[in-house]
XYZ file of C-alpha atoms in Angstrom:
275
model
C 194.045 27.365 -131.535
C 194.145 27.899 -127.767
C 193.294 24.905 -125.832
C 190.118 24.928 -123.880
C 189.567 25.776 -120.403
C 187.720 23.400 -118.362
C 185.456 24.927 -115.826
C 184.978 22.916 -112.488
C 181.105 24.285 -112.418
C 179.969 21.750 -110.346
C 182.011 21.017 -106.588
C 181.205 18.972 -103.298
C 181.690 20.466 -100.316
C 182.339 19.058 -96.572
C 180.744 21.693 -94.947
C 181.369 22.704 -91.427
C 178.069 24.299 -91.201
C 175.870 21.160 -90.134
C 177.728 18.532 -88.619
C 176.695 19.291 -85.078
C 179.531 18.083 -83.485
C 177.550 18.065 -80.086
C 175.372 15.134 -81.228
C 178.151 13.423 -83.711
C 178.564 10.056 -82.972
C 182.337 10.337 -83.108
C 182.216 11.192 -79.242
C 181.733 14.615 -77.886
C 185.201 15.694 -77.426
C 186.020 15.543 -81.158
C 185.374 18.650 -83.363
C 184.448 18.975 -86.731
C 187.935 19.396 -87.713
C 188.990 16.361 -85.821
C 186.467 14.527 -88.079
C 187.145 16.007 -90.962
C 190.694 15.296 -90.760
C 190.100 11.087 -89.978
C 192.842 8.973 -92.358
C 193.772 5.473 -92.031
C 192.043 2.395 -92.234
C 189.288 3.313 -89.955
C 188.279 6.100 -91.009
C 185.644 5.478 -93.546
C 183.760 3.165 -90.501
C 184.066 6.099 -88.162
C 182.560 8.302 -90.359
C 179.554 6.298 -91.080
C 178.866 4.680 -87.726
C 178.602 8.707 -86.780
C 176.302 8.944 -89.526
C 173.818 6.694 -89.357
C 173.921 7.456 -85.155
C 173.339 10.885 -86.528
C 170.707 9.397 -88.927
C 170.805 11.744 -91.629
C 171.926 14.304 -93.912
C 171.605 17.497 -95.152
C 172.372 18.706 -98.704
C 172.325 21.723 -100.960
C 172.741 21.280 -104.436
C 172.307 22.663 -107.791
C 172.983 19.856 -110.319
C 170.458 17.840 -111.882
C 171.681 14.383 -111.828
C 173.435 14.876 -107.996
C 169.964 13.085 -106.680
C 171.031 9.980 -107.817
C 173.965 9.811 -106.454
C 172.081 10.741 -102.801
C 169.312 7.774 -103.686
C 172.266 5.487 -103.624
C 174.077 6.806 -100.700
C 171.011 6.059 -98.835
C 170.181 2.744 -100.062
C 174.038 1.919 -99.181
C 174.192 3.282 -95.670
C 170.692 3.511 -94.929
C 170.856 7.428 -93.987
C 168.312 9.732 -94.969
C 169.301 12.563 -97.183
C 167.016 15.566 -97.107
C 168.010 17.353 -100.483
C 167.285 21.090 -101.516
C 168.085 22.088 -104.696
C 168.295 25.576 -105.987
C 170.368 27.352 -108.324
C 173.367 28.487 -107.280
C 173.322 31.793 -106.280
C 170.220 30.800 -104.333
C 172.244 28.267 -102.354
C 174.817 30.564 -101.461
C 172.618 33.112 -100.566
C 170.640 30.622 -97.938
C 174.623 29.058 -96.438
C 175.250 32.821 -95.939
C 172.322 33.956 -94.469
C 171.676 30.758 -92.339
C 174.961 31.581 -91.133
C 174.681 34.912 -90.272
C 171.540 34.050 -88.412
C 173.585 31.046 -86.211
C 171.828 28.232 -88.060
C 174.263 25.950 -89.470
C 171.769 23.103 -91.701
C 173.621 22.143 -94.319
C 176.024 19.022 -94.076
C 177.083 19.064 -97.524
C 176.970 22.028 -100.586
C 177.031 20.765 -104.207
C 177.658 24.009 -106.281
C 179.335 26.219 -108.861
C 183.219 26.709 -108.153
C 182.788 30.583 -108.465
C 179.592 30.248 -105.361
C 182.156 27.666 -103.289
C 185.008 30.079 -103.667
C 182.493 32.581 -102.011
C 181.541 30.649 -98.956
C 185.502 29.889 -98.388
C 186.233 33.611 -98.310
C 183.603 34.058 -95.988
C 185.241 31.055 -93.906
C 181.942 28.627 -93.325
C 183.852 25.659 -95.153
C 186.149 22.890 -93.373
C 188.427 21.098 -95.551
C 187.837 17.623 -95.424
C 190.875 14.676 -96.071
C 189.869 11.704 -98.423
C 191.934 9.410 -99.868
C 190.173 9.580 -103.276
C 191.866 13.039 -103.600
C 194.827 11.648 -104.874
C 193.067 10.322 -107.982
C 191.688 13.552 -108.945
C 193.710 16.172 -111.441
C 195.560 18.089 -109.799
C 193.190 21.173 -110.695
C 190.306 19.798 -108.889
C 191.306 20.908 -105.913
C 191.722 23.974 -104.497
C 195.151 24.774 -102.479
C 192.595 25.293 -99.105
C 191.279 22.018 -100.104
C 188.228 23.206 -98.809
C 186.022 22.091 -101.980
C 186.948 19.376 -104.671
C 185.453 19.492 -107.901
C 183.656 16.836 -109.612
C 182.997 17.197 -112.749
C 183.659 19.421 -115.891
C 180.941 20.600 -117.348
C 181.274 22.152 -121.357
C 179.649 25.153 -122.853
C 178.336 25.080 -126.006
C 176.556 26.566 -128.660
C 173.098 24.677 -128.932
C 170.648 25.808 -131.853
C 167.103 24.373 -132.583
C 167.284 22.138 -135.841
C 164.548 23.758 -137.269
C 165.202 27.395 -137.076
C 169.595 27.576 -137.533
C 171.321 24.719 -140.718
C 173.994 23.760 -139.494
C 176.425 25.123 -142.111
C 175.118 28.491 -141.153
C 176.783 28.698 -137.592
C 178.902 30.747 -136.764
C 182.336 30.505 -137.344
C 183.345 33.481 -134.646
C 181.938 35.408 -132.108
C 182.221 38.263 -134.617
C 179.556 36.784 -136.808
C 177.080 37.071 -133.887
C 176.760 40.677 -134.793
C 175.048 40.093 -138.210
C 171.640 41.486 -138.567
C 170.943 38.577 -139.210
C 170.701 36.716 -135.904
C 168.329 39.404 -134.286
C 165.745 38.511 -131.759
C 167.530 34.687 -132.534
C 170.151 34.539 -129.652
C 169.819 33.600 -126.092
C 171.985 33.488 -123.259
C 172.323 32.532 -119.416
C 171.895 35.939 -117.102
C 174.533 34.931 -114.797
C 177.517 32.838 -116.625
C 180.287 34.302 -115.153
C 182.368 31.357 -116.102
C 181.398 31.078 -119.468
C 182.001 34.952 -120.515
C 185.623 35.000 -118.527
C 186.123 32.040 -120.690
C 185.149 34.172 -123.837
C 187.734 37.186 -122.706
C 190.516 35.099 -121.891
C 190.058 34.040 -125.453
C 189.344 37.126 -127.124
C 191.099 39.452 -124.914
C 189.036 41.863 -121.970
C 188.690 45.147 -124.119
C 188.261 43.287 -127.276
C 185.414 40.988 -126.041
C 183.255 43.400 -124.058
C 183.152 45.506 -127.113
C 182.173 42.857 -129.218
C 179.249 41.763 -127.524
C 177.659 44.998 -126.849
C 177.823 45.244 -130.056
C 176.235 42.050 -130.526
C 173.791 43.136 -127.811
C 173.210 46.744 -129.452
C 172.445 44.939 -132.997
C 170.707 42.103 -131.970
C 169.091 42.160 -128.655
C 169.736 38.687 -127.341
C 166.803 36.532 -124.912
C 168.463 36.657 -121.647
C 167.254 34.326 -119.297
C 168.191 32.736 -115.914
C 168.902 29.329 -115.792
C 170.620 26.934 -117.684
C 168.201 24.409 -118.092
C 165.766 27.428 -119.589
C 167.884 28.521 -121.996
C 168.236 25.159 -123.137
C 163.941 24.408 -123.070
C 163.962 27.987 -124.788
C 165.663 26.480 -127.635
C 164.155 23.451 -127.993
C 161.150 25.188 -128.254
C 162.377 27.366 -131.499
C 161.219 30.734 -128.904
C 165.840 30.984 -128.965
C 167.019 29.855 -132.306
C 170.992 29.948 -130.682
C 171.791 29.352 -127.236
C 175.735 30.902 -126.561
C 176.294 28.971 -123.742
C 174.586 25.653 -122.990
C 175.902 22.795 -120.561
C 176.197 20.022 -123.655
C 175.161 17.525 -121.193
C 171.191 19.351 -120.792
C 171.231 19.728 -124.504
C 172.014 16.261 -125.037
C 169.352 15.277 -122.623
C 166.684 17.319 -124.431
C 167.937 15.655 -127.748
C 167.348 12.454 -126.278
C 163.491 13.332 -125.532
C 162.909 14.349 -129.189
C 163.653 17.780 -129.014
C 164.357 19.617 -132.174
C 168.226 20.614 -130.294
C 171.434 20.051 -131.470
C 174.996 21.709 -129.943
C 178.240 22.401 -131.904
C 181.256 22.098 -129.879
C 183.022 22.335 -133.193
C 181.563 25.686 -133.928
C 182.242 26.658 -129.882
C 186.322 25.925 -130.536
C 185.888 27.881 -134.041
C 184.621 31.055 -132.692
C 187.585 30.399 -129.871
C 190.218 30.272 -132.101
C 189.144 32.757 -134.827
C 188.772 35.369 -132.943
C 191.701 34.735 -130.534
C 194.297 34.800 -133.675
């Protein structure tokens, strides 16, 4: 069996886009990068006197549960945070553009590693030192250090109780290409991550074969979002989600929804097909 991959889907960024170093509180004469770059025993105190003279920020963000962390920043520090969330080729999208247009808003980006690694090509990111880095694995951050991952988010198969038994999943990607699962399949438009995941596993010609044949025979839902795909399958409309975050699955389950998710039948159709 080959051993998972963990994808870094959600990552904090220290943006240099909307720290407006002309009104930081750090003093005029010190960049962005100066700022960025604080260590030592006063830096955490520098960095929020500057905030709270600043007295607030900006962030973009894509994950669900990211507001709560921003409720408590503010009710620690007592700075407003103005949040926008999107999904995350929408935030990109708006960073770019804003950008390109000489508007630099955002303090901080909370998004997908593949949409980070996007705005550090296009060099509106400044890394940022923290001491906290040194706790991380290694493979949370990058070697520009200019985003730091944190968290690792799973894909998994999710099915609604009702429509899919549980002995009946499959046991490889293969098996998606019975007859039998048309019009009861469903999968995110955009996961990148997740289907790279797949190829690595199955090999590049082997896997994009197999699922347009899996597409040919049985016409999966494809849907933007996530958090869609999982609601589809709560509601029975997707009887087998290919690649739910576990966590939103396990969220719905929580609420009563008919959902389950097999990360046992996720490794299965890994390693099966992979031998």
């Amino acid at each position: 069996m080959k051993k998972a991959l963990p994808k870094f889907c959600l990552t904090v960024l220290l943006a240099a886009l909307g720290l407006a170093p002309a009104a930081s509180a750090l003093a005029q004469a010190k960049s962005t990068a100066d700022s960025a770059a604080l260590q030592g025993d006063a830096r955490s105190q520098e960095l929020i006197d500057a905030a709270r003279k600043e007295g607030e920020l900006n962030i973009y963000l894509a994950h669900p549960s990211v507001p709560q962390v921003t409720a408590a920043f503010s009710k620690k520090y007592g700075i407003k945070v103005n949040v926008w969330r999107a999904g995350s080729e929408a935030i990109l999208q708006r960073v770019v553009t804003e950008a390109r247009g000489n508007r630099f808003d955002a303090d901080v980006v909370e998004n997908n590693a593949p949409e980070m690694e996007a705005l550090h090509r296009e060099k509106l990111l400044q890394d940022a030192k923290s001491p906290y880095v040194a706790n991380l694995m290694p493979t949370a951050v990058p070697p520009h250090k200019e985003w730091i991952g944190i968290s690792i988010d799973m894909f998994t198969l999710g099915y609604n109780t009702q429509k899919v038994k549980k002995e009946d999943l499959p046991k490889s990607w293969a098996d998606l290409a019975n007859p039998k699962w048309k019009g009861l399949l469903g999968v995110e438009a955009e996961d990148q991550g997740w289907f790279a995941y797949v190829l690595q596993s199955l090999g590049e010609e082997k896997g994009i074969k197999l699922f347009k044949d899996i597409a040919a025979a049985n016409e999966p839902t494809v849907r933007k979002g996530h958090s869609l795909l999982g609601q589809l399958v709560s509601s029975g409309e997707v009887a087998l989600g290919l690649d739910l975050y576990s966590w939103n699955a396990d969220q719905l389950k929580e609420k009563g929804a008919p959902i389950s998710v097999s990360t046992s039948a996720s490794r299965s159709c890994n390693s099966r097909d992979s031998d």
